Short mmCIF file of C-alpha atoms in Angstrom, two decimals:
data_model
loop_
_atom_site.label_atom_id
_atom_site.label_comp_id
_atom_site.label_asym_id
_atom_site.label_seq_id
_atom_site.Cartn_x
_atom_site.Cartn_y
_atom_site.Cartn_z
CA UNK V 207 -12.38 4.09 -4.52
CA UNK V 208 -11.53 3.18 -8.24
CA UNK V 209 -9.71 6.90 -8.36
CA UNK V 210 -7.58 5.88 -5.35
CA UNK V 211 -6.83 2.20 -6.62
CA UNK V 212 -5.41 3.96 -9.77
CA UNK V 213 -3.46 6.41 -7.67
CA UNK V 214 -2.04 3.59 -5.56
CA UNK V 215 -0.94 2.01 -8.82
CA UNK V 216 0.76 5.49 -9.76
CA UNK V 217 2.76 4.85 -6.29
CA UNK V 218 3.24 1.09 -6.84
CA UNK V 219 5.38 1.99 -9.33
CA UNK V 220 7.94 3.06 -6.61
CA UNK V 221 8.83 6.13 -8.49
CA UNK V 222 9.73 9.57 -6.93
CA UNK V 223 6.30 11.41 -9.62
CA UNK V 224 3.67 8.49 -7.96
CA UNK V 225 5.06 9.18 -4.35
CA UNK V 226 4.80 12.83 -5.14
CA UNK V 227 1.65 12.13 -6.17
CA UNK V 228 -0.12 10.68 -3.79
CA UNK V 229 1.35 12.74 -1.08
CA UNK V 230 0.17 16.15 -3.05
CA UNK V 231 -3.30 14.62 -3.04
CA UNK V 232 -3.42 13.69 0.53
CA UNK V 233 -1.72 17.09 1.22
CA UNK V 234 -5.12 18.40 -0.81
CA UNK V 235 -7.34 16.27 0.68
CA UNK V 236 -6.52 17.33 4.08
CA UNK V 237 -6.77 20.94 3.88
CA UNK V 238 -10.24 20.41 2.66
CA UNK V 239 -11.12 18.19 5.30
CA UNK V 240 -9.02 20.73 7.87
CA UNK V 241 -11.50 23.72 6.98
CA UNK V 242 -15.07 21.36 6.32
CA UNK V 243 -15.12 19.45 8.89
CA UNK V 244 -12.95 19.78 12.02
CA UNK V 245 -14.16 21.75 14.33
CA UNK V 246 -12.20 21.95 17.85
CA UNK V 247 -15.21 21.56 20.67
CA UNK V 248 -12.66 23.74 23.42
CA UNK V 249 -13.95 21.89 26.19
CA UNK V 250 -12.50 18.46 28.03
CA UNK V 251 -12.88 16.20 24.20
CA UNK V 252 -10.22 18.76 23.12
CA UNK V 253 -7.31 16.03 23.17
CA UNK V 254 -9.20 12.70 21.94
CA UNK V 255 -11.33 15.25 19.32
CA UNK V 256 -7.59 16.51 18.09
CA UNK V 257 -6.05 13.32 18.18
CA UNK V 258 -8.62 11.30 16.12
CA UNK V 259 -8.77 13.69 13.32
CA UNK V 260 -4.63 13.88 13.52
CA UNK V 261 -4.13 9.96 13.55
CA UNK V 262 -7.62 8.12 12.54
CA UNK V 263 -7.75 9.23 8.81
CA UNK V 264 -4.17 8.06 8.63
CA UNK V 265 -4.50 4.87 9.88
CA UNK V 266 -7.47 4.69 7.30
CA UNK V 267 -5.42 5.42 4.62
CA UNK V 268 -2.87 3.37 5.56
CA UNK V 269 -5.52 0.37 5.85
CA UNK V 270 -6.68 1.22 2.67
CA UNK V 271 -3.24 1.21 0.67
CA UNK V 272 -3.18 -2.03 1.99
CA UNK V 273 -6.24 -3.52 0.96
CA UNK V 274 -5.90 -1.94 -2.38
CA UNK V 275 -2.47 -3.39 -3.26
CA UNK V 276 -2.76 -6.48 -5.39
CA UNK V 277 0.54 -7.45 -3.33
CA UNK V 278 -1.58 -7.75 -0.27
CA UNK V 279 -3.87 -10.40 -1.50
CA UNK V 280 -1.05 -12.36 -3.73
CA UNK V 281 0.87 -12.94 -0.59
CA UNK V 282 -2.24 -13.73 1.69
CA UNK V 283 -3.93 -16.14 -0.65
CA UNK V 284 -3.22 -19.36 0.10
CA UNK V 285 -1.31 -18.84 3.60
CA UNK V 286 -3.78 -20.69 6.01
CA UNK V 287 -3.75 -23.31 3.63
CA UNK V 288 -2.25 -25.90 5.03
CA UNK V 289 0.43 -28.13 2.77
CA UNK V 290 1.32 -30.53 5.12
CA UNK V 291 5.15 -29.31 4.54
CA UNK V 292 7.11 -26.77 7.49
CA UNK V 293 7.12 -23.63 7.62
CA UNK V 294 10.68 -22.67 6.51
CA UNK V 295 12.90 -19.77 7.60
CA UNK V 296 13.08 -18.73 4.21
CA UNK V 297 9.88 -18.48 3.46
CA UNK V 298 9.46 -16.46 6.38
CA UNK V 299 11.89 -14.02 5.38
CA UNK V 300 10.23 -14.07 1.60
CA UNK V 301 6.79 -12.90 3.11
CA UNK V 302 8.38 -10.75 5.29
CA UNK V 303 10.39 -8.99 2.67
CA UNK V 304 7.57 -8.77 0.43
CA UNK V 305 5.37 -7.27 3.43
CA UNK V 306 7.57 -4.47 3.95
CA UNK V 307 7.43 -3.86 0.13
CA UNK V 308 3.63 -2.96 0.37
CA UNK V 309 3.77 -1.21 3.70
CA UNK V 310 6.44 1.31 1.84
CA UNK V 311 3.67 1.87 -0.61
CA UNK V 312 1.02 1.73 1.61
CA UNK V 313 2.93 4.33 4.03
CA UNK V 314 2.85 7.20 1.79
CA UNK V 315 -0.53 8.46 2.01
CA UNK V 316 -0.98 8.68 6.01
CA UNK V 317 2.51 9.86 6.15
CA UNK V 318 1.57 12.26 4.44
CA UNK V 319 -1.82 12.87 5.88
CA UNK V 320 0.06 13.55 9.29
CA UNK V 321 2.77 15.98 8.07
CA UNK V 322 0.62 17.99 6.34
CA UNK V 323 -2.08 18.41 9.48
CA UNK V 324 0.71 18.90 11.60
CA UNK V 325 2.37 21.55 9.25
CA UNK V 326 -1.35 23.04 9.33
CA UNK V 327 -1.67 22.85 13.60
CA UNK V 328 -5.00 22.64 14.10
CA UNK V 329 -5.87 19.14 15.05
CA UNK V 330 -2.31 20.07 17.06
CA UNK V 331 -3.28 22.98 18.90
CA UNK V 332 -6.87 21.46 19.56
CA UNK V 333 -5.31 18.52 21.11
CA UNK V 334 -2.39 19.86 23.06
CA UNK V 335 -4.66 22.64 24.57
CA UNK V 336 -6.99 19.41 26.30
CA UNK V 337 -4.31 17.56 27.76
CA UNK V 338 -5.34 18.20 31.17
CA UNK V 339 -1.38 17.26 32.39
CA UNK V 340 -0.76 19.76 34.65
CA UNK V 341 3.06 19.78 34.10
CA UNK V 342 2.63 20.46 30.22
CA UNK V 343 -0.19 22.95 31.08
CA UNK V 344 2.47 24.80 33.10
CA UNK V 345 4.95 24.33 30.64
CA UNK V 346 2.73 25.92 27.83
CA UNK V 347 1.85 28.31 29.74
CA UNK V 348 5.37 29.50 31.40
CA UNK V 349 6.56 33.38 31.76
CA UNK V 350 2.94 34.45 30.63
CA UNK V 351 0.71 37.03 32.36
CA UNK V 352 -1.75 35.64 33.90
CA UNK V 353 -0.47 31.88 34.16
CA UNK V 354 -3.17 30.43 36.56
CA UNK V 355 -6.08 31.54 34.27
CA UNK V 356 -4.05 30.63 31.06
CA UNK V 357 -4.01 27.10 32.64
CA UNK V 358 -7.49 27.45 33.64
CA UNK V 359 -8.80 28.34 30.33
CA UNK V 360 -6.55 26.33 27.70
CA UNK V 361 -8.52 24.04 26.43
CA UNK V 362 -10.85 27.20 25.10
CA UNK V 363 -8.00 29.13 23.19
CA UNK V 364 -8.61 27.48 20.13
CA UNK V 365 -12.04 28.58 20.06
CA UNK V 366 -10.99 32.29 20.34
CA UNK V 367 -11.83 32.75 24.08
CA UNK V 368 -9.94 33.91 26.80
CA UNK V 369 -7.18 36.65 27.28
CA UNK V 370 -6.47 37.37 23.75
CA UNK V 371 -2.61 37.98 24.19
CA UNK V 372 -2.25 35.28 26.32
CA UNK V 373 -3.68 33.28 23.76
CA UNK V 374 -2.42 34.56 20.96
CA UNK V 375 0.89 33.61 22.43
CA UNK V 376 0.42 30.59 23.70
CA UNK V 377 -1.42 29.34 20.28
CA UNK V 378 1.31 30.69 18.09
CA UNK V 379 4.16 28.41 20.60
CA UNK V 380 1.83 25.26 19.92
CA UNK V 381 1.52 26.33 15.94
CA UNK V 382 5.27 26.22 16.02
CA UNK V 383 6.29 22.95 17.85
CA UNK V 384 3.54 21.35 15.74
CA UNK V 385 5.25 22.44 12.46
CA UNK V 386 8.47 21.55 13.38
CA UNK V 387 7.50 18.35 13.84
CA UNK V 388 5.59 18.26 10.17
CA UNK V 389 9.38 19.16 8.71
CA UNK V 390 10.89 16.43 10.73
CA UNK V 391 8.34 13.88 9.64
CA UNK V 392 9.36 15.40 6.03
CA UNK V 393 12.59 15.18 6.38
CA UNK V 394 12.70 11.44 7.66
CA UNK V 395 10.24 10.35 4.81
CA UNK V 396 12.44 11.66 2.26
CA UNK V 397 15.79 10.59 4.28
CA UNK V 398 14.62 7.21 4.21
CA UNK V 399 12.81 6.89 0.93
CA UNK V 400 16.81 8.08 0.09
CA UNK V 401 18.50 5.19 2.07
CA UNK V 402 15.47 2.43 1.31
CA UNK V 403 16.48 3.35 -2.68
CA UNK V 404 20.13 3.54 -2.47
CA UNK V 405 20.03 -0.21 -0.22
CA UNK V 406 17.76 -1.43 -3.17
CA UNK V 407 19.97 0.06 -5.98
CA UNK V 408 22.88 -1.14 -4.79
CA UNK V 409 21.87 -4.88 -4.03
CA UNK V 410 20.58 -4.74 -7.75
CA UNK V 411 21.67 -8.09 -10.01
CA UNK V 412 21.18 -5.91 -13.06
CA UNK V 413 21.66 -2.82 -14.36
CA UNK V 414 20.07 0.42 -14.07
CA UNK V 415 18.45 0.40 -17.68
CA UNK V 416 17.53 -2.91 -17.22
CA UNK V 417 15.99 -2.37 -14.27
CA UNK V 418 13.76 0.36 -15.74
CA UNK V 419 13.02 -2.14 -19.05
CA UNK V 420 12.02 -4.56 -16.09
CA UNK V 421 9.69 -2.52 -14.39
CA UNK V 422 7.95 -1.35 -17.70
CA UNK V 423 7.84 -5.10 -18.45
CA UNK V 424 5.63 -6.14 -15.38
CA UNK V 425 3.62 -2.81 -15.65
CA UNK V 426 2.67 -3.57 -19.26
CA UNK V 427 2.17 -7.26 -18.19
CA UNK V 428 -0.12 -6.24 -14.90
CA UNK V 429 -2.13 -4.46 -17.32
CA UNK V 430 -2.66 -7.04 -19.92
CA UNK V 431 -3.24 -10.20 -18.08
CA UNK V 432 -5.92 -8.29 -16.49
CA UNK V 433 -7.68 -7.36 -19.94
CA UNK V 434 -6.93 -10.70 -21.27
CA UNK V 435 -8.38 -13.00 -18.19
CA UNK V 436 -11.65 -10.44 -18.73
CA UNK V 437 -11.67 -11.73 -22.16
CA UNK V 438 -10.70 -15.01 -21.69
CA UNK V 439 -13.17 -15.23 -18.73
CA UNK V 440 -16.25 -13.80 -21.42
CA UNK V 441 -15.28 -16.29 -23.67
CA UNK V 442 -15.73 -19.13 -21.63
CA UNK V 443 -18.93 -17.92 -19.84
CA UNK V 444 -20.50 -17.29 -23.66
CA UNK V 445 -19.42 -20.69 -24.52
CA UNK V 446 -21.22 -22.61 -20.75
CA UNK V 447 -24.60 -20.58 -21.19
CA UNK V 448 -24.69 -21.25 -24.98
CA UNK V 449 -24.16 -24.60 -24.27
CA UNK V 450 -26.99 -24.71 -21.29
CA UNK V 451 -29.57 -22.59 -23.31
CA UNK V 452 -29.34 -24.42 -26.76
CA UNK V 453 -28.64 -28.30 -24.34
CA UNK V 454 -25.36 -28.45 -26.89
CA UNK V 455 -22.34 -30.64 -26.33
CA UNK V 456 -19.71 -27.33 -24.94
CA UNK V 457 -17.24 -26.31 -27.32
CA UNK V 458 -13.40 -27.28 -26.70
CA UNK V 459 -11.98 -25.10 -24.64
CA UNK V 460 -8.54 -24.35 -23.30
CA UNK V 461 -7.99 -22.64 -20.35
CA UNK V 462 -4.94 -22.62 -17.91
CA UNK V 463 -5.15 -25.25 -15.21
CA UNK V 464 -4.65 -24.98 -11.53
CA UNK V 465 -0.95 -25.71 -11.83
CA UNK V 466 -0.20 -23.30 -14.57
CA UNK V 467 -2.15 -20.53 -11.95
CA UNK V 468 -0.12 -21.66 -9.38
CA UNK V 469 2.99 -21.39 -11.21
CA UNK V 470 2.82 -18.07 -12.32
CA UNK V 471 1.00 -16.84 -8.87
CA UNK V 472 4.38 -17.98 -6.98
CA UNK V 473 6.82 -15.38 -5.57
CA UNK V 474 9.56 -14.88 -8.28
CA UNK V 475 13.01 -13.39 -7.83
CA UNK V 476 15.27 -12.35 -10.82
CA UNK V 477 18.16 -14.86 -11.85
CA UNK V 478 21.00 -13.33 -14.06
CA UNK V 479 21.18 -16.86 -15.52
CA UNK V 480 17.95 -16.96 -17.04
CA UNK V 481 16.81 -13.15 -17.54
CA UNK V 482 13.34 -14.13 -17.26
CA UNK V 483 11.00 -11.20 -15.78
CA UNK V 484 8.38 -12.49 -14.09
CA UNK V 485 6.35 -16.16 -13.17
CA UNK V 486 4.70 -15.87 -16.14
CA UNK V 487 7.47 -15.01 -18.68
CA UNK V 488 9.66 -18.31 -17.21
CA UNK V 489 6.73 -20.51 -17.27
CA UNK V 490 5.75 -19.14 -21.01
CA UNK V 491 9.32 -19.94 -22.16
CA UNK V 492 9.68 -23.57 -20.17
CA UNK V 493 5.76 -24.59 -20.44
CA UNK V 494 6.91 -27.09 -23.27
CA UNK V 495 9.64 -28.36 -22.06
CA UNK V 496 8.33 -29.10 -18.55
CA UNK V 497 4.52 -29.58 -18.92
CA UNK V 498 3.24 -30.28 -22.81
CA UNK V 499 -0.57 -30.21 -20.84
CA UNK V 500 -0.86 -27.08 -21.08
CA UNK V 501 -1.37 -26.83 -24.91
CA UNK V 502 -3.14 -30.37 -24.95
CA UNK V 503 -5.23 -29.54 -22.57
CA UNK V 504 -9.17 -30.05 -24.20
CA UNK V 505 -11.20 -29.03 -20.84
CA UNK V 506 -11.50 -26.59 -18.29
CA UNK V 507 -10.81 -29.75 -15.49
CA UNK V 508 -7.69 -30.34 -14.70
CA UNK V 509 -6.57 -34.03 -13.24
CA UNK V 510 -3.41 -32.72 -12.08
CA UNK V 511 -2.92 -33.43 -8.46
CA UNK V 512 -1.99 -30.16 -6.56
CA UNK V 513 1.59 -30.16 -6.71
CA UNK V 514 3.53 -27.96 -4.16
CA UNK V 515 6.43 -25.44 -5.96
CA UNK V 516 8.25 -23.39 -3.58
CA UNK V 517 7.77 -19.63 -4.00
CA UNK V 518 11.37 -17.43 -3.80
CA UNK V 519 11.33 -13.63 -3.47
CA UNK V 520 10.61 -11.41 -5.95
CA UNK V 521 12.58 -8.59 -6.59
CA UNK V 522 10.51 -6.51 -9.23
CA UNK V 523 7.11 -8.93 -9.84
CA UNK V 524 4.13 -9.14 -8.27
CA UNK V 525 3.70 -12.05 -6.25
CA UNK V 526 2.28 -14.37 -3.27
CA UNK V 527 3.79 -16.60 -0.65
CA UNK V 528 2.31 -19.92 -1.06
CA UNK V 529 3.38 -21.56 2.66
#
């Protein structure tokens, strides 16, 4: 699980190597699970056995690229909660926007999953053979000797039974439709990874080498928040069970209150007028101009009342939709 998390990070990145990546390790994945595990039964289960192994681990992929987004759970935290304020169009389109953000990410593993078992064919040619639709029975097995018993006995060709060239011909027609469809799921992955960057490029407030200095920013920043709240977070759990086993008055501590959380949780979207990053880089720079708590702050309770700031769409940053 932590391997794939760090993978998914690689592909978070939106860059052509962590696609690349994660769709060569699904790719590898699948070919060992291909020659482990599947095993075509050639009898009626032929289409649901097929099918499952084709479209199941995908959709468990897919679920897990989801769960293992940070995005996911920055824009779901919070959401039920309810703010006694409407639910704006705006925000709507900010959650949506960010939504389709992780399911981009998310997509590229059981994308790839599917293209590479139907470039393969077996979970193909096991399913298609146990369709039991007389019409595409008839159609697979068209102009062949034999045609009544090569309908007959379809579902057992994958299995190596029945007239061998018969078979051999009918399995090598199903090979081929199912890679042509592998290419064309190829092909429409990279067409619209194409489009999906050239839209995003394009609509870009900033440059191209500031776009790359922005990215490394929130990388770098993703990285070290989470190392410093582990830190942080020792510090002040040393400090309570001192405190509890040696019944001492606690030490002073300052920690961020549920404001300053909130404020650099929110949804963020680049301005050209202030060049600020991310959340946390604009509430860093404005903390003492707008809330002078922060640094007087002498205890980990806060008596700020729980302040509503609408969230805007990010662009780059990580973020949550606060509705």
């Amino acid at each position: 699980m932590d391997k794939f998390k760090t993978i998914l990070n690689i592909a978070g990145k939106q860059t052509n190597l962590g696609f690349g990546l994660v769709a060569l390790l699904t790719a590898g994945g699948e070919q060992i699970f291909s020659t482990a595990v599947f095993k075509c039964p050639c009898n009626d289960l032929n289409f649901i056995y097929g099918m499952v192994f084709l479209l199941v681990p995908a959709l468990a992929l897919l679920l897990l690229g989801y769960i293992l987004n940070r995005k996911t759970w920055k824009l779901l935290t919070g959401l039920c909660q309810q703010r006694g304020e409407p639910l704006r169009c705006k925000k709507l389109v900010a959650a949506g926007m960010i939504l389709f953000q992780i399911s981009t990410t998310a997509l590229v593993a059981p994308s790839s999953w599917i293209a590479v078992a139907l470039l393969n064919g077996n979970y193909y040619e096991c399913a298609m053979t146990g369709t039991n639709v007389s019409i595409y029975n008839k159609h697979v097995c068209r102009e062949k000797n034999q045609e009544a018993q090569c309908e007959k006995e379809l579902h057992r060709f994958p299995c190596g039974k029945g007239p061998q060239a018969v078979r051999d011909d009918v399995l090598l027609s199903l090979r081929a439709e199912s890679q042509i469809l592998g290419w064309l799921l190829i092909t429409l992955m990279m067409v619209t990874n194409l489009l999906l960057t050239c839209v995003a490029r394009c609509s870009s407030p900033i440059s191209y080498l500031q776009l790359k200095f922005w990215k490394a920013y929130v990388h770098e920043e993703n990285n070290l928040i989470d190392s410093y709240a582990d830190k942080h977070a020792k510090a002040l759990a040393e400090r309570n069970l001192k405190s509890f086993f040696e019944k001492t008055p606690p030490e002073n501590f300052i920690t961020p209150s549920n404001r300053d959380w909130e404020k650099i949780s929110s949804l963020y979207k680049f301005s050209t007028k202030d060049s600020y990053y991310s959340t946390l880089h604009q509430c860093v720079e404005n903390f003492q101009e707008t809330d002078n708590r922060m640094m007087k702050m002498n205890s980990i309770k806060s008596n700020e009342s729980a302040e509503y700031n609408p969230a805007i769409l990010n662009f780059v940053d990580d973020g949550r939709m606060p509705l």
